[in-house]
mmCIF file of C-alpha atoms and ligand atoms in Angstrom:
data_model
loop_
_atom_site.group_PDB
_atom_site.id
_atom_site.type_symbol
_atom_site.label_atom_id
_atom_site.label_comp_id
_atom_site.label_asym_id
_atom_site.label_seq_id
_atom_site.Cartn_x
_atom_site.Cartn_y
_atom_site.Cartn_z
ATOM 1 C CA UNK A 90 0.000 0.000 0.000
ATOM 2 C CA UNK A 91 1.699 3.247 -0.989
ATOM 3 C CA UNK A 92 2.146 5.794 1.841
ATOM 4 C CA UNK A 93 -0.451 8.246 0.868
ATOM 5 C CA UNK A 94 -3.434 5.480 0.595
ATOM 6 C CA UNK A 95 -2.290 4.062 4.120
ATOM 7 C CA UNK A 96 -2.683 7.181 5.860
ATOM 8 C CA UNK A 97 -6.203 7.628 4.126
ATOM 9 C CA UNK A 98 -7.481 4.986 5.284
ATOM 10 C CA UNK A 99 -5.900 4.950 8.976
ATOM 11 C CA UNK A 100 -7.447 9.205 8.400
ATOM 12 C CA UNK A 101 -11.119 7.851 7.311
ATOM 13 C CA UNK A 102 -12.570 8.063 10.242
ATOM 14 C CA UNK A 103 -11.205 12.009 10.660
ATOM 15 C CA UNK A 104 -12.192 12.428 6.492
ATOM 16 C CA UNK A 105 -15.746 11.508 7.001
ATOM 17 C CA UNK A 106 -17.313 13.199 10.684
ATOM 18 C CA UNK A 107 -14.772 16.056 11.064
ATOM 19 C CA UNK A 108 -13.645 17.266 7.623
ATOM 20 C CA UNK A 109 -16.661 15.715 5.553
ATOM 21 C CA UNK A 110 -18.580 19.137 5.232
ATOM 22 C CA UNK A 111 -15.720 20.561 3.462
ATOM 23 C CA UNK A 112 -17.176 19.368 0.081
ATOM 24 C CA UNK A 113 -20.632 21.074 1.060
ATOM 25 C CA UNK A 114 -19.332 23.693 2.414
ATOM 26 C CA UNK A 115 -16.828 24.649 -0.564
ATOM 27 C CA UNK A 116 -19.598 24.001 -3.356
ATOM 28 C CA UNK A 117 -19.673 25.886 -6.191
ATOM 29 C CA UNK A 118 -21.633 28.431 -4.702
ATOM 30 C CA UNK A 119 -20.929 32.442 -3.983
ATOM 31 C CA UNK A 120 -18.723 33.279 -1.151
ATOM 32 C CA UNK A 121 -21.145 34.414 1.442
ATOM 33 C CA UNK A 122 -20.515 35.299 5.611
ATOM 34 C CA UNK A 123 -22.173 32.108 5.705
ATOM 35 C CA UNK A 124 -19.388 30.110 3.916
ATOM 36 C CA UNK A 125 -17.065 31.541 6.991
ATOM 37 C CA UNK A 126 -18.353 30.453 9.699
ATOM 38 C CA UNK A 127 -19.776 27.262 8.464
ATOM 39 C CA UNK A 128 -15.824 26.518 7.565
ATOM 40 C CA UNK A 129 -14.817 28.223 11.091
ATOM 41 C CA UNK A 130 -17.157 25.538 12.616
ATOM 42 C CA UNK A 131 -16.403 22.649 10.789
ATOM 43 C CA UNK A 132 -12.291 23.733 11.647
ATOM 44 C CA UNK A 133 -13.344 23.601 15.057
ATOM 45 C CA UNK A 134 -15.383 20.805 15.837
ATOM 46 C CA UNK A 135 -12.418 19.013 13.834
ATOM 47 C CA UNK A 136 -10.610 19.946 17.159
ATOM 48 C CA UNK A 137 -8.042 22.404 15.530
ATOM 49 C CA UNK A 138 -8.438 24.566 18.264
ATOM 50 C CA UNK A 139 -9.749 28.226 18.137
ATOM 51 C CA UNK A 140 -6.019 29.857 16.965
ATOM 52 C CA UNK A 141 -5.327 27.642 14.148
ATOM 53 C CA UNK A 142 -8.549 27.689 12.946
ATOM 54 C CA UNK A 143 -8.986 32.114 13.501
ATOM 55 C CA UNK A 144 -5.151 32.308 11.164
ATOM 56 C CA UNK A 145 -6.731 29.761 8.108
ATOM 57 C CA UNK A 146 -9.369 32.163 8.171
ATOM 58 C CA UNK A 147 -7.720 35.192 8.232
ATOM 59 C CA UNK A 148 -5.567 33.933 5.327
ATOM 60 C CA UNK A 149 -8.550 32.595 3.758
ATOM 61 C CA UNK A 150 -10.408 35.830 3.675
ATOM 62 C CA UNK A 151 -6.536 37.946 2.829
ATOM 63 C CA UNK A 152 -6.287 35.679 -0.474
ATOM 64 C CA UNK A 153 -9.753 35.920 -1.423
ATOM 65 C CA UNK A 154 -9.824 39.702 -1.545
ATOM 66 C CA UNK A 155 -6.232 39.718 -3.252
ATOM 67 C CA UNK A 156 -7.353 36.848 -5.505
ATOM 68 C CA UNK A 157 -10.783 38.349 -6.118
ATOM 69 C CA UNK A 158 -11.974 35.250 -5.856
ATOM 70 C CA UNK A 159 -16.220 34.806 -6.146
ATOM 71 C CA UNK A 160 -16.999 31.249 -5.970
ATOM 72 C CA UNK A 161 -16.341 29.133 -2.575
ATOM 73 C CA UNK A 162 -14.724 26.287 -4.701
ATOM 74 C CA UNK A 163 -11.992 28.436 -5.413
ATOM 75 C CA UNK A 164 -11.182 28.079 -1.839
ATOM 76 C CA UNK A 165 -10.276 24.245 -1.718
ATOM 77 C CA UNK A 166 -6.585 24.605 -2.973
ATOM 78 C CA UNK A 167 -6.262 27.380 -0.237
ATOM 79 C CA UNK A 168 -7.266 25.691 2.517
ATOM 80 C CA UNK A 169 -5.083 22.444 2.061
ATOM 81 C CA UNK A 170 -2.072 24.798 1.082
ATOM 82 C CA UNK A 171 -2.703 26.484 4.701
ATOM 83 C CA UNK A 172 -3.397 23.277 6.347
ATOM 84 C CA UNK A 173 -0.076 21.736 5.134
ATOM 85 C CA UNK A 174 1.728 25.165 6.284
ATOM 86 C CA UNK A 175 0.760 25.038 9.564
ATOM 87 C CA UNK A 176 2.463 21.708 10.282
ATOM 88 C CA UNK A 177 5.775 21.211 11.571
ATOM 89 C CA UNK A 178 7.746 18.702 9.229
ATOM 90 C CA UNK A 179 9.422 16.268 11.900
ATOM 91 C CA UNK A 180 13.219 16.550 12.226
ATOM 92 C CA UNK A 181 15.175 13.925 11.170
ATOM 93 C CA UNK A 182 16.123 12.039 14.796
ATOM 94 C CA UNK A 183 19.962 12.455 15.486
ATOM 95 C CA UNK A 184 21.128 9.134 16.481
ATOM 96 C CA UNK A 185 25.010 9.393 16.556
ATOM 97 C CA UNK A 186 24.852 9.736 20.373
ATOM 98 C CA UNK A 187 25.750 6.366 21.302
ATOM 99 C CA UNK A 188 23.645 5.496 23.456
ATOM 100 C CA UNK A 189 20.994 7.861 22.217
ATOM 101 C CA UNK A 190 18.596 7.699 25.368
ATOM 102 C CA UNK A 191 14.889 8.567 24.452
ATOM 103 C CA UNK A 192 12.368 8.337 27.648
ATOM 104 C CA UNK A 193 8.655 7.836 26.532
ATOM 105 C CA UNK A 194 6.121 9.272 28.733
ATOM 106 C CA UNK A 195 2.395 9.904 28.637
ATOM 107 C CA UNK A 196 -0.493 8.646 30.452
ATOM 108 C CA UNK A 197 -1.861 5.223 30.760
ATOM 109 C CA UNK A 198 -3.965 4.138 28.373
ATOM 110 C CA UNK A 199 -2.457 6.269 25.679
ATOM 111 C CA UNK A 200 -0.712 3.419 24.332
ATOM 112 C CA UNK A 201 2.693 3.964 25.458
ATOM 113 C CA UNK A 202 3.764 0.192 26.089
ATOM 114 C CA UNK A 203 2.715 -0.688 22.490
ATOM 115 C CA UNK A 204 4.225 2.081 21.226
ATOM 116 C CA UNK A 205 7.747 1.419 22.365
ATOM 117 C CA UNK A 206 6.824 -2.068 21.274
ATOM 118 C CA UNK A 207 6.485 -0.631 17.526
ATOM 119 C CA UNK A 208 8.993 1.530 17.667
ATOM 120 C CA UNK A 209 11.366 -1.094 18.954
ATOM 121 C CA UNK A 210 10.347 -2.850 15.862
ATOM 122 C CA UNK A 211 11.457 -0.593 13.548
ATOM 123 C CA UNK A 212 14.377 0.535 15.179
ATOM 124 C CA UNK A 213 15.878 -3.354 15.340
ATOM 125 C CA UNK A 214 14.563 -3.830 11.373
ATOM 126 C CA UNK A 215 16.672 -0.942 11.066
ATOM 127 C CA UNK A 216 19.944 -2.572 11.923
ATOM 128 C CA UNK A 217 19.908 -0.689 15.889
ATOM 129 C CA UNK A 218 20.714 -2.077 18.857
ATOM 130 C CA UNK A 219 18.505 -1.249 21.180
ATOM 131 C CA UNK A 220 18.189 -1.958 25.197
ATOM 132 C CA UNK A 221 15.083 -1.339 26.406
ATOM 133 C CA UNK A 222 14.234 -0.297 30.657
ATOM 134 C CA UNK A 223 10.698 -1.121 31.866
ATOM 135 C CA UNK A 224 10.386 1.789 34.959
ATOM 136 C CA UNK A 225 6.715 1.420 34.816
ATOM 137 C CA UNK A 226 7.186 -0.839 37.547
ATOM 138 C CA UNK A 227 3.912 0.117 38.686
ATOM 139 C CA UNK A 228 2.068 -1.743 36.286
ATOM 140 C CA UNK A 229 3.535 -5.399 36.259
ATOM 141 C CA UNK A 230 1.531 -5.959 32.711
ATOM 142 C CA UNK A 231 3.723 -3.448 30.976
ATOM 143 C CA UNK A 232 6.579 -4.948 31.986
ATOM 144 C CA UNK A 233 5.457 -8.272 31.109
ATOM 145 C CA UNK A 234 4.321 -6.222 27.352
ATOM 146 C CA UNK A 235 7.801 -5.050 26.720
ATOM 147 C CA UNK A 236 9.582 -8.279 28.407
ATOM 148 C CA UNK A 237 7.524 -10.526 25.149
ATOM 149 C CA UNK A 238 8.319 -7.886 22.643
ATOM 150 C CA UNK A 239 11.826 -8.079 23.896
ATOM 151 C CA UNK A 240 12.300 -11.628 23.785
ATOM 152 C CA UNK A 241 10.614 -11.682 19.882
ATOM 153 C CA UNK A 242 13.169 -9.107 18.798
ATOM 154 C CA UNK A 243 16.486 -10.311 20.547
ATOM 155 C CA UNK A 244 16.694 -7.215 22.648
ATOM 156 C CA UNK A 245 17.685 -6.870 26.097
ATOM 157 C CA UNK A 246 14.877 -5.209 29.025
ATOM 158 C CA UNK A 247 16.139 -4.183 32.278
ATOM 159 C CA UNK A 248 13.219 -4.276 34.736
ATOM 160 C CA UNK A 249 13.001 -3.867 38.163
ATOM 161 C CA UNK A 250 10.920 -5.697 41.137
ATOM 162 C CA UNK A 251 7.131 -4.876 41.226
ATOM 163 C CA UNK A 252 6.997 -1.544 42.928
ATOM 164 C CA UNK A 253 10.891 -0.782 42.978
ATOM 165 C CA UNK A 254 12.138 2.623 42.473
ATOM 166 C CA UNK A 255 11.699 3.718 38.810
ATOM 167 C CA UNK A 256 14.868 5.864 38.967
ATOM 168 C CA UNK A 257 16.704 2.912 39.779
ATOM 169 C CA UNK A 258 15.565 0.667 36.767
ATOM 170 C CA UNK A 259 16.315 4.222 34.430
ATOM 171 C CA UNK A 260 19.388 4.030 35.675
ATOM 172 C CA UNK A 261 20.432 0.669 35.292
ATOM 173 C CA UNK A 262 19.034 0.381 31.789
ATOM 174 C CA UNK A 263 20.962 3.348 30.465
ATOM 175 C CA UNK A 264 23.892 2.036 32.739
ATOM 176 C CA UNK A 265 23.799 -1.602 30.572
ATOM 177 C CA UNK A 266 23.056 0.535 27.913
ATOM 178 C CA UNK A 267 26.304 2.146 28.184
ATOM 179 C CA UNK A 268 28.287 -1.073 29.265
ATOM 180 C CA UNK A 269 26.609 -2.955 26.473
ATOM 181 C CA UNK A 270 27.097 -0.288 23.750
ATOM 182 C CA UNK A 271 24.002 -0.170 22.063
ATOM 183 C CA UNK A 272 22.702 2.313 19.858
ATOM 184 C CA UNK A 273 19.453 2.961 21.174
ATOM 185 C CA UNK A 274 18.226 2.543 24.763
ATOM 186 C CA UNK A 275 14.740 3.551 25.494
ATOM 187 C CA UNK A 276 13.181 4.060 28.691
ATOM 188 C CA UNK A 277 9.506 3.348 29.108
ATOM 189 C CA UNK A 278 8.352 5.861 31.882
ATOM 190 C CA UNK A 279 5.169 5.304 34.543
ATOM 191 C CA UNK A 280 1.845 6.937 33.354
ATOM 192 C CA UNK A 281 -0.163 7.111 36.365
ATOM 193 C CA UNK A 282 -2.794 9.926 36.118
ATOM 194 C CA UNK A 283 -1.102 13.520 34.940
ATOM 195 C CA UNK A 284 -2.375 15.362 38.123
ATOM 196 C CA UNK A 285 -0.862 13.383 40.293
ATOM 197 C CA UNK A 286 1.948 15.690 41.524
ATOM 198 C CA UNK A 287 3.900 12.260 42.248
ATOM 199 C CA UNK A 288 3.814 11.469 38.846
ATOM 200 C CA UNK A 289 5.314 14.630 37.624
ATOM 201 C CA UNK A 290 8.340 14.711 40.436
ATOM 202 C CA UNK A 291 8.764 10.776 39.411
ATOM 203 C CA UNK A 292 9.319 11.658 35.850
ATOM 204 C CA UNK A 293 11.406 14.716 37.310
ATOM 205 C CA UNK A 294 13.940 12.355 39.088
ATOM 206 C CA UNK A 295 13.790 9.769 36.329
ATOM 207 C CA UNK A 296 15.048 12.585 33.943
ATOM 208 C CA UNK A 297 17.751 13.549 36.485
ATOM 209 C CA UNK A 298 18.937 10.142 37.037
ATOM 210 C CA UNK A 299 19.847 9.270 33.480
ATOM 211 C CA UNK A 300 21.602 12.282 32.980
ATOM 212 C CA UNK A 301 23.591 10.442 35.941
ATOM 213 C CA UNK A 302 23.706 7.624 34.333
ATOM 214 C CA UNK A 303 25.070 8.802 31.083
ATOM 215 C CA UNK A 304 25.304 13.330 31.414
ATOM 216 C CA UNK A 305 23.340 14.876 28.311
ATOM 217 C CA UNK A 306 21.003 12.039 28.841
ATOM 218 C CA UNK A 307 17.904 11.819 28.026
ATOM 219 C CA UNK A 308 18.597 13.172 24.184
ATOM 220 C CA UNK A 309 14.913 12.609 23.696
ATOM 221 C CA UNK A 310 11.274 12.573 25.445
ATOM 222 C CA UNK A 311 8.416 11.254 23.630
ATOM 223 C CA UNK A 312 5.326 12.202 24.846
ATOM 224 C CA UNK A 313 2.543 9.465 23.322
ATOM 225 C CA UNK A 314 -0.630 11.566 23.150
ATOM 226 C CA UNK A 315 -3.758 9.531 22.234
ATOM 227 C CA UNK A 316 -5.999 11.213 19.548
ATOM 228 C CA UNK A 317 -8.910 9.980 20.726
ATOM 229 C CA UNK A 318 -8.937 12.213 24.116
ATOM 230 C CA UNK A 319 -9.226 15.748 22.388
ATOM 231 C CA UNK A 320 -8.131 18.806 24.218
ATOM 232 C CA UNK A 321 -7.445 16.802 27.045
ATOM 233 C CA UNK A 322 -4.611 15.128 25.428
ATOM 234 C CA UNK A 323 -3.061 18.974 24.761
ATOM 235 C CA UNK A 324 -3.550 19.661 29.115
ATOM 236 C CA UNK A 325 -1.578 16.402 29.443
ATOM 237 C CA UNK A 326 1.070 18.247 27.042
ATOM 238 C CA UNK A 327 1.429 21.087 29.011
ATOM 239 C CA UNK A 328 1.887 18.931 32.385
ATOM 240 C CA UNK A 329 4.495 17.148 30.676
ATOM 241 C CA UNK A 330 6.127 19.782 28.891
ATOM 242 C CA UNK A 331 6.290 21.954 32.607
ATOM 243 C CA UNK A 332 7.635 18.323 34.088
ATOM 244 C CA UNK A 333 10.243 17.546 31.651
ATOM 245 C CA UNK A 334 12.045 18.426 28.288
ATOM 246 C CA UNK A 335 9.594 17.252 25.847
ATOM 247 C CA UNK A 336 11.302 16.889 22.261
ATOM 248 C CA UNK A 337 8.606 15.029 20.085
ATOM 249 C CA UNK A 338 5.072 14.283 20.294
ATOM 250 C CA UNK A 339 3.763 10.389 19.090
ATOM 251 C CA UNK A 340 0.199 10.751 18.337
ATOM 252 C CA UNK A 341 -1.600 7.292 18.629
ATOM 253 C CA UNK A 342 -4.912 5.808 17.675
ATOM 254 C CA UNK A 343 -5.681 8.424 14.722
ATOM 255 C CA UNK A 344 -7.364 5.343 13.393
ATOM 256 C CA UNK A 345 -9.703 5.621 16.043
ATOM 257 C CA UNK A 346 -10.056 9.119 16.182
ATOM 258 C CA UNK A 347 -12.843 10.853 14.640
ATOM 259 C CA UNK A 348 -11.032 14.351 15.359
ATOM 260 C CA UNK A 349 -7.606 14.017 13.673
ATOM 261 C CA UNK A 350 -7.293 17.520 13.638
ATOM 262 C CA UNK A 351 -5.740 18.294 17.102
ATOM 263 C CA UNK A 352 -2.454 17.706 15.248
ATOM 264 C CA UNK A 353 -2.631 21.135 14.062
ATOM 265 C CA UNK A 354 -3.044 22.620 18.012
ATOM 266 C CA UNK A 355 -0.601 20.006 19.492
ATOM 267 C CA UNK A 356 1.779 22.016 17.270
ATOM 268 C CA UNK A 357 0.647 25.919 17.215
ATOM 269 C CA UNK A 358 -0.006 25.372 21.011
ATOM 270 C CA UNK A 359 2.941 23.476 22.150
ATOM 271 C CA UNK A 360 5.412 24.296 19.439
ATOM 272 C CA UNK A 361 6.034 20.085 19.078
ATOM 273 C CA UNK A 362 6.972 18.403 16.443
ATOM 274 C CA UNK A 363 4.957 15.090 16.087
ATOM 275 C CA UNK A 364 7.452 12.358 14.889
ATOM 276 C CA UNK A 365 5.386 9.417 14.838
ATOM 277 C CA UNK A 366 1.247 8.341 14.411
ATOM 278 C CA UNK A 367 -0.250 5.534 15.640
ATOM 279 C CA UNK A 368 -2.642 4.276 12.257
ATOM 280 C CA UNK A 369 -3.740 1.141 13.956
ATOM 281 C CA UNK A 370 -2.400 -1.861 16.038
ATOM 282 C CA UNK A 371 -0.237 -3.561 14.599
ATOM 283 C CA UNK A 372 3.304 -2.587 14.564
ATOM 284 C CA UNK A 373 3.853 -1.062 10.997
ATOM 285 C CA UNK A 374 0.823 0.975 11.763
ATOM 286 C CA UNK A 375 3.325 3.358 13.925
ATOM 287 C CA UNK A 376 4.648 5.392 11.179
ATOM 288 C CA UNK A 377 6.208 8.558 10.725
ATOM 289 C CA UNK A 378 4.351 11.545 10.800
ATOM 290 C CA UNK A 379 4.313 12.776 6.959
ATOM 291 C CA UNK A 380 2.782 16.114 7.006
ATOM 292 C CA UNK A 381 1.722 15.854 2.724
ATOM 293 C CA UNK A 382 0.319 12.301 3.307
ATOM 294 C CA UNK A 383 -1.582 13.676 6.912
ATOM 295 C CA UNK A 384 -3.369 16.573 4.669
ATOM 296 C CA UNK A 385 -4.349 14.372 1.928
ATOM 297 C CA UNK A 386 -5.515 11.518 4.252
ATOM 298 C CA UNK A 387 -7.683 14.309 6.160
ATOM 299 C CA UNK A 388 -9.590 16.184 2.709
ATOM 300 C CA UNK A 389 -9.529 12.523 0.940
ATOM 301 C CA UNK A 390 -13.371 12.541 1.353
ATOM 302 C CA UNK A 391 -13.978 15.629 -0.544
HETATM 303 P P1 GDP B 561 -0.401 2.267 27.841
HETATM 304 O O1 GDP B 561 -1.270 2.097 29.030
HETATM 305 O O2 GDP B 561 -0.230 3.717 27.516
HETATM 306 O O3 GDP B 561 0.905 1.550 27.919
HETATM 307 O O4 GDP B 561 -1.239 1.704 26.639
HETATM 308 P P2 GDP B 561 -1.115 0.362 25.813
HETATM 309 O O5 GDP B 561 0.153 0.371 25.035
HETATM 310 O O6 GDP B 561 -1.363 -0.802 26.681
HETATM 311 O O7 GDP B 561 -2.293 0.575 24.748
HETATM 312 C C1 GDP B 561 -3.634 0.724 25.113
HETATM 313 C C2 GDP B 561 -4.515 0.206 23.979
HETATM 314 O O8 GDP B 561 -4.433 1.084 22.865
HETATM 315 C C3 GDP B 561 -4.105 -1.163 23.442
HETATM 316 O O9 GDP B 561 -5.274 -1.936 23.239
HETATM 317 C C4 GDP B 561 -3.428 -0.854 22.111
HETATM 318 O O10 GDP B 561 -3.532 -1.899 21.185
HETATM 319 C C5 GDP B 561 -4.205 0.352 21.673
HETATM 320 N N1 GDP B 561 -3.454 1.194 20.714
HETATM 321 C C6 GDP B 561 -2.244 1.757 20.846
HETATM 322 N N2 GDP B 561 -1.916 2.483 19.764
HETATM 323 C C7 GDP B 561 -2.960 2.380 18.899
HETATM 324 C C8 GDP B 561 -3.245 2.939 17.581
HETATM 325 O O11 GDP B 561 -2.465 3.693 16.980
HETATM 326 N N3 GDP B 561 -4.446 2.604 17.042
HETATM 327 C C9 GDP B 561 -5.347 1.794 17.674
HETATM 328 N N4 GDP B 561 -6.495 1.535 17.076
HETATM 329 N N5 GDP B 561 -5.119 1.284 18.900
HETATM 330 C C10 GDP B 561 -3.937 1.558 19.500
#
């Protein structure tokens, strides 16, 4: 399946219920006041968030006076063109750190654990070696989820005892990491409710501690956001951006997500860069975030 048609179909859902009054909306009929703020509702309820969705329509309205334009059609080209502008094309993940530490937080549920499952995946497929440290020792199923995944792709999870101290299994992982020299060691983080203030100083000393491990360490901190939750997923952002260093933002279950648009606000409203999207369960469903095929994949209805 080529890239664009993947993301179409892992977008449908998004297509149809948010964006599918597009095609309505942009008929070939005069530009009225009512074309506006049919478009400025349909932006919204497509959870783009109020900002995003005031500067399309600013530049909307700036490029139809220029442009003289009459008929609403004329407005389709426009609108992807200012869609695909507002995106952040992901930066290409520096590597020659060795080991490059990347911590993955978020919140449970938001399908961290099978995340770091897929991206463990491609990173091995790759030709990395990878090391992977299960300090969710909260939750004994995750680190039974990344122990299986481990075993299936020949790479090595340091866990701790039920319970233990997270720091402590951070550290050792990026500690064997070190001794073992492998390319990639990657840190799956506890997830336990965002306003827990515990949670927060956890993640606090789990950052601290790998930079003891190995100093400039963590290089990267994934925050998996799930698509599904709406604004809520962008108030977990800002806990974990105030918490810790946030580099990249994975945004998961966009298959299941009727509201695919709160890509555009995770980016005007927390300046990330989304580096991966979750298109469905299985592991090649994690796939880079490709701003083009995201655009397309939204508008394919129309
Ligand atoms: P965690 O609590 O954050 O570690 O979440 P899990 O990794 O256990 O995932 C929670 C559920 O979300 C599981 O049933 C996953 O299969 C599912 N999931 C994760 N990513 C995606 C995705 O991109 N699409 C879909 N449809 N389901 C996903």
């Amino acid at each position: 399946m080529s890239i664009f048609s993947r993301w179409r179909e892992g977008l449908s859902r998004t297509s149809k219920a948010a964006f599918g009054q597009i095609a309505s909306i942009l008929g070939a009929t005069e530009i009225t006041d009512e074309t506006w703020d049919d478009l400025e509702a349909t932006l919204i309820q497509a959870d783009l968030g109020i900002e995003t969705t005031s500067s399309i329509l600013d530049a909307l309205k700036r490029l139809t006076r220029t442009e003289g334009w009459t008929r609403s059609g004329e407005l389709f080209s426009a609108l992807k063109q200012e869609l695909r502008s507002r995106l952040i094309v992901p930066p290409i993940i520096d590597f020659g750190i060795k080991p490059t530490v990347i911590l993955v937080v978020g919140v449970n549920g938001s399908g961290k654990t099978t995340t770091i499952a897929k991206l463990s995946s491609l990173y091995v497929n790759a030709g990395k070696k990878l090391l992977l440290g299960a300090a969710d020792t909260f939750r004994a199923a995750a680190v039974d989820q990344l122990q299986v995944w481990g075993d299936r792709l020949n790479v090595e999870v340091i866990a701790g005892a039920p319970e233990s101290d997270p720091g402590a299994v951070a550290f050792s992982a990026v500690q064997a990491g070190v001794a073992r020299e492998v390319d990639i060691v990657m840190v799956d983080t506890a997830g336990r409710l965002h306003t827990r203030f515990n949670l927060m100083e956890e993640l606090k000393k789990v950052n601290r501690v790998v930079g003891k491990a190995f100093p400039g360490a963590p290089h990267q901190v994934w925050l998996v956001l799930d698509a599904t939750t709406g604004q809520n997923a962008l108030q977990q952002a800002r806990s974990f951006k105030d918490a810790v260093n946030v580099t990249g933002v994975i945004l998961t279950k966009l298959d299941s997500s009727a509201r695919g648009g709160m890509a555009f606000a995770i980016q005007r409203e927390l300046g990330l860069p989304i580096l991966f999207a979750g298109l469905g369960e299985k592991p090649e469903d994690l796939t880079p975030f490709d701003p083009d095929a995201f655009v397309d994949g939204i508008l394919a209805d129309q």
